[in-house]
Amino acid sequence: MVLTFGVIGTSWITDEWISGAHATGLWKLTSVYSRTRETAEQYAAKYDVSSVHTSIESLAGDAIQVIYVASPNSLHYEQTKLILQHKRHVILEKPATTTVAEFEDLCSLARVNGVYLIEAYRHIQEANFQTLKSGLTQLGQVYGASLTYASFSSRYTNVLNGETPNVFSLDFAGGSLVDIGVYPITFAVALFGRPRSSTYQAFRCRTGTDGGGFILLQYENFSVSINQSKCYNSAAPSEIYGENGTVTVNATMNIDTVKLFNPRTKETKEWAGPKEELKLKEEAAEFARIIQNDDKKAAKDLEDLSRTVLQITTELRRQNGIIYPADKI
Ligand SMILES: *[C@@H]1O[C@H](CO)[C@@H](O)[C@H](O)[C@H]1NC(C)=O
Ligand SMILES: *[C@@H]1O[C@H](CO)[C@@H](O)[C@H](O)[C@H]1NC(C)=O
Ligand SMILES: *[C@@H]1O[C@H](CO)[C@@H](O)[C@H](O)[C@H]1NC(C)=O
Ligand SMILES: *[C@@H]1O[C@H](CO)[C@@H](O)[C@H](O)[C@H]1NC(C)=O
């Protein structure tokens, strides 16, 4: 059975989601929303879709099963709330919400209305991430990890030119931590669980948001260091250190290769190589599976992961005085 879905948001990420979803053969786009009719119609025409909406109520009133939400972060909460009240499943782009209270609110609304709310963390659904995760037991005791995700944002050019694009605006709940930092944090939490404590040495950019910096997640017997930013690039690989060697991945998202180096035998074993998959296909397949099989356990695990990551970023924002409008309510 194919899941029918609508989309909120008309940027590149929505295009990638639609391509990934359609490639699974498990999803069919039937409805499009945008604030302006012209944009909605243009976007719908691109996908040969006839159901066009400029209000969330009208979109959620369509006979569709799921709505993919990729609007600006600060709109996620109100829009998702309305959709859940209409008993439609929601695939919500990260970061799901600005505050923990908003997230809890959405989770209980989803439960009450008998639908799923899934935050779209694509990287932990990649086949190569799953290979890494299942291989970790071979490492024996873990001594630590160093994770990197630093990618110069084209929007940072606007910041340098004196503008304030949404992703670098405090008013729009922007900044590197909640946009980029959440990927390596989710990566760590998916592998090692909730850290005992965390700290963030952020640097600020001209607009007042964090531009990136160094995060330390402290676990019972080891630490995970994270280097993340939207203002510079890093080609540094990410590594996990253990008793039986070092596992290296070239990135924390779109993982190309997974390798284990054993310092005793000096051997390198390749656990996984490049995958040709469309970037969002793996998450689209998994989310369809959860909804179609009514896999409450898998959905709950993802919900717990999202909650933990949001609790961590909230604490890290607090340490750095990064305040969003939703924090003041
Ligand atoms: C670590 O390597 C040793 C020596 O090869 C092996 O005996 C042991 O089972 C490995 N530990 C794990 C957890 O796989
Ligand atoms: C991470 O990036 C910061 C700049 O944000 C740099 O000062 C620091 O040396 C880097 N740390 C590691 C461990 O790569
Ligand atoms: C941490 O190390 C201590 C002492 O070696 C050990 O007893 C404990 O089981 C370890 N905890 C975890 C979670 O591995
Ligand atoms: C990891 O490898 C892939 C495939 O070669 C590449 O597209 C990607 O840019 C690499 N990531 C990083 C952070 O270097």
Short mmCIF file of C-alpha atoms and ligand atoms in Angstrom, two decimals, residues 146-148 201 203 212-214 225-229 232 234 236, ligand 2:
data_model
loop_
_atom_site.label_atom_id
_atom_site.label_comp_id
_atom_site.label_asym_id
_atom_site.label_seq_id
_atom_site.Cartn_x
_atom_site.Cartn_y
_atom_site.Cartn_z
CA SER A 146 35.57 12.83 17.81
CA LEU A 147 32.78 13.92 15.49
CA THR A 148 32.85 16.68 12.90
CA GLN A 201 31.97 26.61 23.58
CA PHE A 203 31.36 31.46 18.83
CA GLY A 212 29.47 26.99 15.54
CA GLY A 213 32.02 25.73 18.00
CA PHE A 214 33.06 22.88 20.16
CA SER A 225 33.94 15.88 21.22
CA ILE A 226 32.04 17.54 18.43
CA ASN A 227 33.27 20.23 16.08
CA GLN A 228 30.41 21.82 14.18
CA SER A 229 29.79 25.02 12.27
CA TYR A 232 33.65 27.10 7.90
CA SER A 234 35.97 20.73 7.63
CA ALA A 236 38.19 16.00 9.00
C1 LIG B 2 36.90 22.71 16.46
O1 LIG B 2 36.63 23.97 15.90
C2 LIG B 2 37.07 25.08 16.66
C3 LIG B 2 36.54 26.32 16.01
O2 LIG B 2 35.16 26.33 16.14
C4 LIG B 2 38.57 25.01 16.79
O3 LIG B 2 39.02 26.13 17.54
C5 LIG B 2 38.94 23.73 17.47
O4 LIG B 2 40.34 23.59 17.54
C6 LIG B 2 38.36 22.52 16.77
N1 LIG B 2 38.55 21.39 17.65
C7 LIG B 2 38.80 20.17 17.23
C8 LIG B 2 38.95 19.12 18.27
O5 LIG B 2 38.90 19.89 16.06
#
